[in-house]
PDB file of C-alpha atoms in Angstrom:
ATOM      1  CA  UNK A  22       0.000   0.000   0.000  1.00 69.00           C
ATOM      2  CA  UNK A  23       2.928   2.281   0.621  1.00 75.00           C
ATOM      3  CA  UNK A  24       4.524   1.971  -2.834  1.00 78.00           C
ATOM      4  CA  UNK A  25       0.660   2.294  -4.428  1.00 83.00           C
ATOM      5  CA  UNK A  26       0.220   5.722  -2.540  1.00 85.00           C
ATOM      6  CA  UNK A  27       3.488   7.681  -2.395  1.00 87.00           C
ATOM      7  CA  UNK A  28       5.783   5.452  -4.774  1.00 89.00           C
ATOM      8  CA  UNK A  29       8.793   3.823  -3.740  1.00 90.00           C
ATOM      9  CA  UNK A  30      10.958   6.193  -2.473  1.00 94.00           C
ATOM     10  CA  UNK A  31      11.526   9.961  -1.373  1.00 96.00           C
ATOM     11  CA  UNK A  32      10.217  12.603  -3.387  1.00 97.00           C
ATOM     12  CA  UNK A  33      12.004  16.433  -3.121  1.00 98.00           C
ATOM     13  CA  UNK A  34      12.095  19.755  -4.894  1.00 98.00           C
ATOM     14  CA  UNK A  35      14.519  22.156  -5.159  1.00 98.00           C
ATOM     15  CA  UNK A  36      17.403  19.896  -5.241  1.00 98.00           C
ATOM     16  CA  UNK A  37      18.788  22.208  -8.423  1.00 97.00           C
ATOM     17  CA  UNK A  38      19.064  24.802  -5.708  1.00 95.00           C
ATOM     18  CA  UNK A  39      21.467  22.936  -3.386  1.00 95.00           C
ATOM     19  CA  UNK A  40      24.983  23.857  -5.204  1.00 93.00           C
ATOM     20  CA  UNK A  41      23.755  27.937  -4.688  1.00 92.00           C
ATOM     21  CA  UNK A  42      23.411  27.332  -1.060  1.00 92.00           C
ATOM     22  CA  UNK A  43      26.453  25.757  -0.137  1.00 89.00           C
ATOM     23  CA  UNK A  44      28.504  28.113  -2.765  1.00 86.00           C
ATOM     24  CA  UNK A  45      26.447  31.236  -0.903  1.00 74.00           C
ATOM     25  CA  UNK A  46      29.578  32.131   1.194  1.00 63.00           C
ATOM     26  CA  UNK A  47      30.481  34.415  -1.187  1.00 58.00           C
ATOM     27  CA  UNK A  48      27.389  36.475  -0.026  1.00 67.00           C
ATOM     28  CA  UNK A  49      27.580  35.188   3.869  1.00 70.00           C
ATOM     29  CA  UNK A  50      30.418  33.284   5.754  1.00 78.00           C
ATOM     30  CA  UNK A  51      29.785  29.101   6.114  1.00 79.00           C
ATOM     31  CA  UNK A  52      29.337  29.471   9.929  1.00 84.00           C
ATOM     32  CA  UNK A  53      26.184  31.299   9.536  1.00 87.00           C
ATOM     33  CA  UNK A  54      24.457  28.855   7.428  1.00 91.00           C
ATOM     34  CA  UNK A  55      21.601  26.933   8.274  1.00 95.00           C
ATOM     35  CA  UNK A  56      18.428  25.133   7.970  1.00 96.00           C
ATOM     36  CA  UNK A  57      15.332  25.080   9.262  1.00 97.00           C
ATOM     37  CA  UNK A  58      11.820  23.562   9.530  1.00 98.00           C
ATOM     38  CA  UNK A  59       8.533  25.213   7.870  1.00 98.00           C
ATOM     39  CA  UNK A  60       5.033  24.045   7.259  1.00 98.00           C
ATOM     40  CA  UNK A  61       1.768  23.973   7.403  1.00 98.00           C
ATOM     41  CA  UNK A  62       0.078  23.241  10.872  1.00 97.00           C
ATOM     42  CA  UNK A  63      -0.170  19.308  10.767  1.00 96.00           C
ATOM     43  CA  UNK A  64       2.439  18.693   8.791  1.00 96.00           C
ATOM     44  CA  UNK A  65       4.872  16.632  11.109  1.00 94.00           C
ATOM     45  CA  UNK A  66       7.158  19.807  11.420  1.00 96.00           C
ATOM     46  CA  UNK A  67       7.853  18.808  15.003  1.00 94.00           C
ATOM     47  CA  UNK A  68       9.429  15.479  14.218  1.00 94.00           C
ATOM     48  CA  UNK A  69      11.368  16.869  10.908  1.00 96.00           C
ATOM     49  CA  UNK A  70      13.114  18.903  13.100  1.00 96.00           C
ATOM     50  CA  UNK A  71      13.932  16.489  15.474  1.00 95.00           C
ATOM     51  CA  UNK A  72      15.468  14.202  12.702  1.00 96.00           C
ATOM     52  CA  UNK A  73      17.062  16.910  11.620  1.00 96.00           C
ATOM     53  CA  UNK A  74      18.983  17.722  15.193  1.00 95.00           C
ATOM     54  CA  UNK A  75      19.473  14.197  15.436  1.00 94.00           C
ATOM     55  CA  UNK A  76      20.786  12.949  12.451  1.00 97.00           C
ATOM     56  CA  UNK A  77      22.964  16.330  10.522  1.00 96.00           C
ATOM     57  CA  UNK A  78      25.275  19.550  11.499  1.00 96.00           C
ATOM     58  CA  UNK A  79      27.145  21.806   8.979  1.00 95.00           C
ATOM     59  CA  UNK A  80      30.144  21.509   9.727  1.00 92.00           C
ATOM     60  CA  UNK A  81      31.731  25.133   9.707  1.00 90.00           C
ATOM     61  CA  UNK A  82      28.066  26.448  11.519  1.00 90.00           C
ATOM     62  CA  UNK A  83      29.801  26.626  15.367  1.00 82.00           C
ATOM     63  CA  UNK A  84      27.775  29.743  16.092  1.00 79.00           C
ATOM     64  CA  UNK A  85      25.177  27.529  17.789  1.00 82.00           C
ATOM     65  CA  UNK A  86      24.725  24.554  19.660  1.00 80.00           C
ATOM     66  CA  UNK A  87      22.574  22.926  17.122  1.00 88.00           C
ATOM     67  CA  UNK A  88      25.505  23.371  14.166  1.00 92.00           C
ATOM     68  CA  UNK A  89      23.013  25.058  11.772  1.00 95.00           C
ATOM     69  CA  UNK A  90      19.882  22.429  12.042  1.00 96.00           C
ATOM     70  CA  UNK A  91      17.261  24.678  13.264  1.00 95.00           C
ATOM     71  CA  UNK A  92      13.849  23.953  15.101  1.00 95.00           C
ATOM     72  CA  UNK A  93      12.350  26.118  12.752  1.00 97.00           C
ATOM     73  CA  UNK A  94      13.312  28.964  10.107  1.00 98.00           C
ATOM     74  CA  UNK A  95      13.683  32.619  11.897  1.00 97.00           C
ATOM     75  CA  UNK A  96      10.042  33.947  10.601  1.00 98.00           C
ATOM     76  CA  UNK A  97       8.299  31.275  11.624  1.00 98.00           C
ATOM     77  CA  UNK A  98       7.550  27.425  10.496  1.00 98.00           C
ATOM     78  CA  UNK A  99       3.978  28.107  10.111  1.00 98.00           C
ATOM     79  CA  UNK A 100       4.257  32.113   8.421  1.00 98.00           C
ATOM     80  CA  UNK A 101       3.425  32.936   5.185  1.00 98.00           C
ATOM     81  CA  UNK A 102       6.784  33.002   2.781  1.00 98.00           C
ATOM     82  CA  UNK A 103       6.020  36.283   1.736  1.00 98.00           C
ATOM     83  CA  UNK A 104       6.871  37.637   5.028  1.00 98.00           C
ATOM     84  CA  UNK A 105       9.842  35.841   5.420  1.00 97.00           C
ATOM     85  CA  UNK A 106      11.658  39.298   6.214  1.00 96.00           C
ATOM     86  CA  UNK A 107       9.186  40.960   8.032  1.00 96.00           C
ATOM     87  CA  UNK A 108       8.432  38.608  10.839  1.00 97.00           C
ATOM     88  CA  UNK A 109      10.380  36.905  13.657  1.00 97.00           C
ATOM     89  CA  UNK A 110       9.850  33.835  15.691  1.00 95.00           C
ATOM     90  CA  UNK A 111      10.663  33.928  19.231  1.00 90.00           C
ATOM     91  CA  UNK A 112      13.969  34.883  20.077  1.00 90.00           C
ATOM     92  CA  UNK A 113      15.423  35.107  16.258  1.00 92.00           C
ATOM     93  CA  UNK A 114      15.412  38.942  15.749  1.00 92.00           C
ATOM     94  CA  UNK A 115      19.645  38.651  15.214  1.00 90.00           C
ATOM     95  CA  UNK A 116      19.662  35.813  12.811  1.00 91.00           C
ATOM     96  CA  UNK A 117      20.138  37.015   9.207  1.00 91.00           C
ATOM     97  CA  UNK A 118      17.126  35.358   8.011  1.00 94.00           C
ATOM     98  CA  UNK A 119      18.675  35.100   4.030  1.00 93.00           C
ATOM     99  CA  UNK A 120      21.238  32.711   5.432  1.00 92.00           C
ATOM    100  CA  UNK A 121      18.725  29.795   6.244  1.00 95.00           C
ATOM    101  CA  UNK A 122      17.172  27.317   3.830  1.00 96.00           C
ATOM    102  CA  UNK A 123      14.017  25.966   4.685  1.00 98.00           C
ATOM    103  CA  UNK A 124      12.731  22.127   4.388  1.00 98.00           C
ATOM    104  CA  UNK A 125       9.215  23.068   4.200  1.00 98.00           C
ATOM    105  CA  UNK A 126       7.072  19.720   4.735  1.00 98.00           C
ATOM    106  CA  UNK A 127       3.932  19.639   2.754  1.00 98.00           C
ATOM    107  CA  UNK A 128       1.168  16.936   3.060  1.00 97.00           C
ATOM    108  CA  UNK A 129      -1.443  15.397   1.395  1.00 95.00           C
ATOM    109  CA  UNK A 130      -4.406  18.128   1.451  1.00 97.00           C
ATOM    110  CA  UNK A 131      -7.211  15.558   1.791  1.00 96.00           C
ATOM    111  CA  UNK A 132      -5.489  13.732   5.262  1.00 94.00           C
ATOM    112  CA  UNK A 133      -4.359  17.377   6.438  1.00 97.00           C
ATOM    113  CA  UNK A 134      -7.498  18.651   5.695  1.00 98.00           C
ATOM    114  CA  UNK A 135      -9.106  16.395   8.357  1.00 96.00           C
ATOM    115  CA  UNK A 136      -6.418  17.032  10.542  1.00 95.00           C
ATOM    116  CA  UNK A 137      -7.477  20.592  10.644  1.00 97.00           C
ATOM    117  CA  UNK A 138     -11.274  19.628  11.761  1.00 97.00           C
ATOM    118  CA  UNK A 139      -9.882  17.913  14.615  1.00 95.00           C
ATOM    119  CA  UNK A 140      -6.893  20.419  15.381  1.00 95.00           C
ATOM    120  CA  UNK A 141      -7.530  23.912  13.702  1.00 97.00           C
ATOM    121  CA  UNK A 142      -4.927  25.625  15.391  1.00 97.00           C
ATOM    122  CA  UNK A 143      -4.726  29.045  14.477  1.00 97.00           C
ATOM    123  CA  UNK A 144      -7.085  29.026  11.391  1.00 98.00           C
ATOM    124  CA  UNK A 145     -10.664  30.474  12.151  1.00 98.00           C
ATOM    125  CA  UNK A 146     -13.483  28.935   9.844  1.00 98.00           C
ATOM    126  CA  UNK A 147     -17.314  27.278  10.705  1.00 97.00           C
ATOM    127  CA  UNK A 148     -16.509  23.511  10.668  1.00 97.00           C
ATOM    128  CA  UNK A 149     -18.240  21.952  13.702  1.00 93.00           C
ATOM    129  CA  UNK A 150     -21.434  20.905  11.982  1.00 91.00           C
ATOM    130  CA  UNK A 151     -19.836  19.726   9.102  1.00 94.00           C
ATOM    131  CA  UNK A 152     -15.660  19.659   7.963  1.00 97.00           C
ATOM    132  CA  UNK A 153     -13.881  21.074   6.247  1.00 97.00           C
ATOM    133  CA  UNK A 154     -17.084  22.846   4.893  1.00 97.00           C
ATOM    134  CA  UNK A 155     -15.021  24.198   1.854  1.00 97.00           C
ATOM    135  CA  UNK A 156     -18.416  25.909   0.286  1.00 95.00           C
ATOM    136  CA  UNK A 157     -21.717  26.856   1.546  1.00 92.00           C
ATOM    137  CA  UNK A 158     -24.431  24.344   0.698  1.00 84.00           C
ATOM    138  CA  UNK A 159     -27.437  26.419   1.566  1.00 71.00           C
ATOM    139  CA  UNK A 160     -26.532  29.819   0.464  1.00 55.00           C
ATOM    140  CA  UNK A 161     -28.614  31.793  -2.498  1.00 57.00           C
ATOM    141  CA  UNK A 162     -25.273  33.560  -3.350  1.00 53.00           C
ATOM    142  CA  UNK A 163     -22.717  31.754  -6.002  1.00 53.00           C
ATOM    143  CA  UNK A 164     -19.766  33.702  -7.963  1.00 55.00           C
ATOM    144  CA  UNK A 165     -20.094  33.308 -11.442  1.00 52.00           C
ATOM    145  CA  UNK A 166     -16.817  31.127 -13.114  1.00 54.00           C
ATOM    146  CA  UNK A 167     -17.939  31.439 -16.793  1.00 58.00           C
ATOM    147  CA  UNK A 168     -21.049  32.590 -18.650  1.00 51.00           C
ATOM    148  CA  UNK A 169     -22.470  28.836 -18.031  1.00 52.00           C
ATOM    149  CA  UNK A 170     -21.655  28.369 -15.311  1.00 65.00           C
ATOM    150  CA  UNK A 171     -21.982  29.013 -10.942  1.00 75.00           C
ATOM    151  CA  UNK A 172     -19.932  28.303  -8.343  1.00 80.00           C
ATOM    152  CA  UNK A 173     -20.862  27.950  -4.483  1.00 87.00           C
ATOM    153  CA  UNK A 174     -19.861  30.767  -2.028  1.00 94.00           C
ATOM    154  CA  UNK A 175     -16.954  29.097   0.041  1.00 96.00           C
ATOM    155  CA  UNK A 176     -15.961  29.546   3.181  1.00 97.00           C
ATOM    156  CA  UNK A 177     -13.065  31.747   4.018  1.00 98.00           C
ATOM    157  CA  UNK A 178     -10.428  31.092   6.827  1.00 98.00           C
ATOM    158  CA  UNK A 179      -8.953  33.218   8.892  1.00 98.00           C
ATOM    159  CA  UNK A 180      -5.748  32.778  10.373  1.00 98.00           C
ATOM    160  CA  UNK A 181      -4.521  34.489  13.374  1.00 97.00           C
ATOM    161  CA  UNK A 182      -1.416  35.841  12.130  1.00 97.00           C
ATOM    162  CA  UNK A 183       0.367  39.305  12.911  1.00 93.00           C
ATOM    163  CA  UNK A 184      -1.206  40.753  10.765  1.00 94.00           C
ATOM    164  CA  UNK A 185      -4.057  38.259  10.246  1.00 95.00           C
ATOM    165  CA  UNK A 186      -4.454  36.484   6.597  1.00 98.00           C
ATOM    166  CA  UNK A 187      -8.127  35.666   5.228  1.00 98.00           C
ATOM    167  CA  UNK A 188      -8.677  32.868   2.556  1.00 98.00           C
ATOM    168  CA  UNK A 189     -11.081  32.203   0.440  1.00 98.00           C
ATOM    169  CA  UNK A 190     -11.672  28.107   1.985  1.00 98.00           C
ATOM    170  CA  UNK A 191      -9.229  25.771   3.546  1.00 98.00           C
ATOM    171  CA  UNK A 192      -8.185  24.094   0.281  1.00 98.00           C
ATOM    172  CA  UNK A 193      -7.025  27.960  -0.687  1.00 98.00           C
ATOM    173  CA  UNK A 194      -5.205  28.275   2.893  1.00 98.00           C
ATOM    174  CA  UNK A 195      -3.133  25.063   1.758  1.00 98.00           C
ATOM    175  CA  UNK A 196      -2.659  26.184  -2.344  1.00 98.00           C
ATOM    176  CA  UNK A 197      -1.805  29.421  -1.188  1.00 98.00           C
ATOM    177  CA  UNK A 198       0.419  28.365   1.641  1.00 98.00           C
ATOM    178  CA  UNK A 199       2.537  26.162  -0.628  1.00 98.00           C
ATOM    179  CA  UNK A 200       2.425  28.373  -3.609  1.00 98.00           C
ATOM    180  CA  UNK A 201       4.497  31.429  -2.013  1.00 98.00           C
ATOM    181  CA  UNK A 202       7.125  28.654  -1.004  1.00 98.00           C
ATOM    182  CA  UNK A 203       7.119  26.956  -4.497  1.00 98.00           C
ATOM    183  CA  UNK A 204       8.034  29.844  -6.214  1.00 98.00           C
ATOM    184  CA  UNK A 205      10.724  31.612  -4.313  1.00 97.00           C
ATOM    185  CA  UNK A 206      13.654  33.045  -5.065  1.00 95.00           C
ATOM    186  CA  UNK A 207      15.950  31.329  -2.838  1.00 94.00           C
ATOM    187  CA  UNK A 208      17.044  28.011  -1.953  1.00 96.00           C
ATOM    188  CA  UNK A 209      14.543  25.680  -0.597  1.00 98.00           C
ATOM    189  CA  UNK A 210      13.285  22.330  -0.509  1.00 98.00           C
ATOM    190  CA  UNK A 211      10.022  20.997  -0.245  1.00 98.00           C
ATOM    191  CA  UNK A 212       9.658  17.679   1.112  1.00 98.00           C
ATOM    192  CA  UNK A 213       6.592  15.417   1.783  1.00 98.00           C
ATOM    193  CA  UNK A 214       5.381  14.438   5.221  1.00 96.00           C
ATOM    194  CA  UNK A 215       4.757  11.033   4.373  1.00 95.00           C
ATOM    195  CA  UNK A 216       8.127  10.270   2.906  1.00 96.00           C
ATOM    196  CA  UNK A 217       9.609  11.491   6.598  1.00 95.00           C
ATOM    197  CA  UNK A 218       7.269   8.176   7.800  1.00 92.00           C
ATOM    198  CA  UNK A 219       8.267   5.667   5.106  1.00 94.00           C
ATOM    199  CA  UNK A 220      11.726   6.737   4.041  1.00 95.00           C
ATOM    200  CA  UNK A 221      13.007   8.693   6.785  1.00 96.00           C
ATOM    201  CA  UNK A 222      16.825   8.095   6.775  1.00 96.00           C
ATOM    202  CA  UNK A 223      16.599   8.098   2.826  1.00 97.00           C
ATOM    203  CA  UNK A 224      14.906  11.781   2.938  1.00 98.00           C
ATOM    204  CA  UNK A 225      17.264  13.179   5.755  1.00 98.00           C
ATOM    205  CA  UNK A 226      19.893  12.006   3.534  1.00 97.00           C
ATOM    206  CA  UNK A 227      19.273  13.881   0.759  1.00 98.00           C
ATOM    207  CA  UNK A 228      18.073  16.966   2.576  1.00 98.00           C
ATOM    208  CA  UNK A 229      21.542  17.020   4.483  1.00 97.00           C
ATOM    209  CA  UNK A 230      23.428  16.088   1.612  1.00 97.00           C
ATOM    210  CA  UNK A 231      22.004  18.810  -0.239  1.00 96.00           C
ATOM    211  CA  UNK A 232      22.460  21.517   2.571  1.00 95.00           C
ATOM    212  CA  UNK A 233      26.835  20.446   2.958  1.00 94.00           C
ATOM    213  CA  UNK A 234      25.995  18.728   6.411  1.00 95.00           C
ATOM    214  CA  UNK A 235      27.463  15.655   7.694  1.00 95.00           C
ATOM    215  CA  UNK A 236      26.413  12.849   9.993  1.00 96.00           C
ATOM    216  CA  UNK A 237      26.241  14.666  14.030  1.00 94.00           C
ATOM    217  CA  UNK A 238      27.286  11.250  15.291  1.00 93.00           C
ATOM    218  CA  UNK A 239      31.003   9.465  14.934  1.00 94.00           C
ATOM    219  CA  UNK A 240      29.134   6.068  14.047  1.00 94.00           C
ATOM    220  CA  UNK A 241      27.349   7.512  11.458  1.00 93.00           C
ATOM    221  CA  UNK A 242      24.009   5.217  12.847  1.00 94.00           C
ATOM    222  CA  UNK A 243      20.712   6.961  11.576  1.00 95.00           C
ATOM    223  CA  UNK A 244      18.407   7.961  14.334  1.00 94.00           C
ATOM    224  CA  UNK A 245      14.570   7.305  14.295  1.00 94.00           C
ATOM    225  CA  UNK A 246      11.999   9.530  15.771  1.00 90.00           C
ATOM    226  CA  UNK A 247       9.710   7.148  17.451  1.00 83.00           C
ATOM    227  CA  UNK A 248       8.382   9.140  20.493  1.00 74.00           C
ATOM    228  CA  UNK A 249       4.907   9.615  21.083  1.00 49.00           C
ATOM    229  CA  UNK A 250       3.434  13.129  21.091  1.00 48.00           C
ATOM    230  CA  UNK A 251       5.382  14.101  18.506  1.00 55.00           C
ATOM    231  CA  UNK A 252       4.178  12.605  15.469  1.00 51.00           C
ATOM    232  CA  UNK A 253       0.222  13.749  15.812  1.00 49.00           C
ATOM    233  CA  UNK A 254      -1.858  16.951  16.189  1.00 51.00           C
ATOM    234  CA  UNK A 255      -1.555  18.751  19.318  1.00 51.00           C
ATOM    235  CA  UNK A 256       1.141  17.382  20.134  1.00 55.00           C
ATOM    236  CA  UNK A 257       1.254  16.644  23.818  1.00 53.00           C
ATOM    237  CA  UNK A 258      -2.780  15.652  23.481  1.00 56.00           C
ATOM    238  CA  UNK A 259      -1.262  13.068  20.877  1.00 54.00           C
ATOM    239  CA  UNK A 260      -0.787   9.106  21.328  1.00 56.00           C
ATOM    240  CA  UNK A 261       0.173   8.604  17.901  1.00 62.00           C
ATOM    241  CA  UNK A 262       3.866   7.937  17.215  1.00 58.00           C
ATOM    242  CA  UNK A 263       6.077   6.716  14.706  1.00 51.00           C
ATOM    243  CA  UNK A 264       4.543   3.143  14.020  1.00 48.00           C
ATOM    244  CA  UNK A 265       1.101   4.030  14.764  1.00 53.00           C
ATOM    245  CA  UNK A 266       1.416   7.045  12.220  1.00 52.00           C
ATOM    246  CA  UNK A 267       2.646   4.567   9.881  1.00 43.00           C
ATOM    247  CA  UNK A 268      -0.352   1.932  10.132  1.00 43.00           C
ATOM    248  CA  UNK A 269      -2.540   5.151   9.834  1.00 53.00           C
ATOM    249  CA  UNK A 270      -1.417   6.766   6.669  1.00 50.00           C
ATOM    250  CA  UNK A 271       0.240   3.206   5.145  1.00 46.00           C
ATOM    251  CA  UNK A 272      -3.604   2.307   4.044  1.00 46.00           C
ATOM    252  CA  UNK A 273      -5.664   3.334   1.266  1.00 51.00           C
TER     253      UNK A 273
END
């Protein structure tokens, strides 16, 4: 079932990008490279970054005890791409933000989708009667597509955001989301939340490979994420973890 759904083996984009980020010292000294986690909410960006830690440093990044493998990019894991420059997470406001690469995990929009009716997060939208509720079945008001034909009203989200962001339904929130990431001007890689359950230490690989970073540990072992809590919604409200995530999304 896992080959029939997602293939049989890791799927990435932007790897064209990765000889421009590790030749970017021209523009910015090695030590200040790194990487970092972004995504959606519900898109596994807790364990990514934990496999990340784990598993890769940069070598000539000593400015920080995690050698370059950030918990998440500067502006924000779950913030919009186009204010990558205007917003700061946390304690980031030093960090020159055009010296990280993000790994931005994207999932499947149907199984994130009903992640998001059972943990919205930050995104605002009526869903308890009926989820997602992409469109409003009972409303006299359409927008017109064509001459021949009407579409349903949908039903924006909100996200709380500084500043806020409206969308037109939860399927835009997601298109939207990924769109500002896919075409950026910078190096990044996009990389699928189901290939960090099924081919884990192949996907890490490749990410680290592609970012100059090296193996953390002397024996070179890869390191799983199993822990529970870490690997559902919610996080600490989770029991999922590695092997029961994999049983869940392993089916069609």
């Amino acid at each position: 079932s896992v080959t029939k759904l997602y293939g049989n083996g890791p799927v990435v984009l932007g790897l064209e990008h990765c000889q421009e980020f590790q030749t970017n010292h021209v523009r910015f000294p090695l030590w200040d490279a790194s990487i970092g986690t972004a995504g959606l909410f519900n898109t596994g960006t807790n364990p990514f970054a934990m496999y990340l830690e784990n598993n890769c440093i940069l070598p000539d990044n000593k400015s920080d005890k995690a050698h370059g493998m950030r918990w998440q990019v500067p502006w924000g894991k779950h913030t919009l791409a186009s204010r990558r420059l205007n917003n700061t997470a946390g304690r980031d406001w030093l960090v020159n933000k055009t010296t990280v690469m993000p790994i931005v995990l994207v999932r499947d929009p149907y199984s994130w989708m009903q992640s998001m009716c059972k943990h919205p997060y930050e995104a605002k939208w009526p869903h308890n009667q009926r989820c997602p509720n992409l469109a409003k079945t009972n409303s006299k008001s359409h927008v017109r597509s064509n001459d021949n034909d009407k579409l349903p009203e949908t039903v924006p989200v909100h996200v709380r955001y500084k500043p806020y962001a409206k969308f037109d339904s939860l399927a835009h929130f997601w298109a939207a989301w990924y769109k500002q990431y896919l075409e950026a001007d910078y190096p990044r890689l996009i990389v699928r939340f189901e290939d960090m359950q099924f081919h884990a230490k192949e996907l890490l690989e490749t990410v680290c490979k592609c970012a100059g970073a090296v193996p953390r540990h002397d024996d070179k072992v890869f390191r799983y994420v199993v822990d529970a809590a870490k690997w559902g919604p919610a996080h600490t409200k989770s029991t999922n973890n590695m092997v029961t995530a994999m049983i869940k999304y392993g089916t069609d």
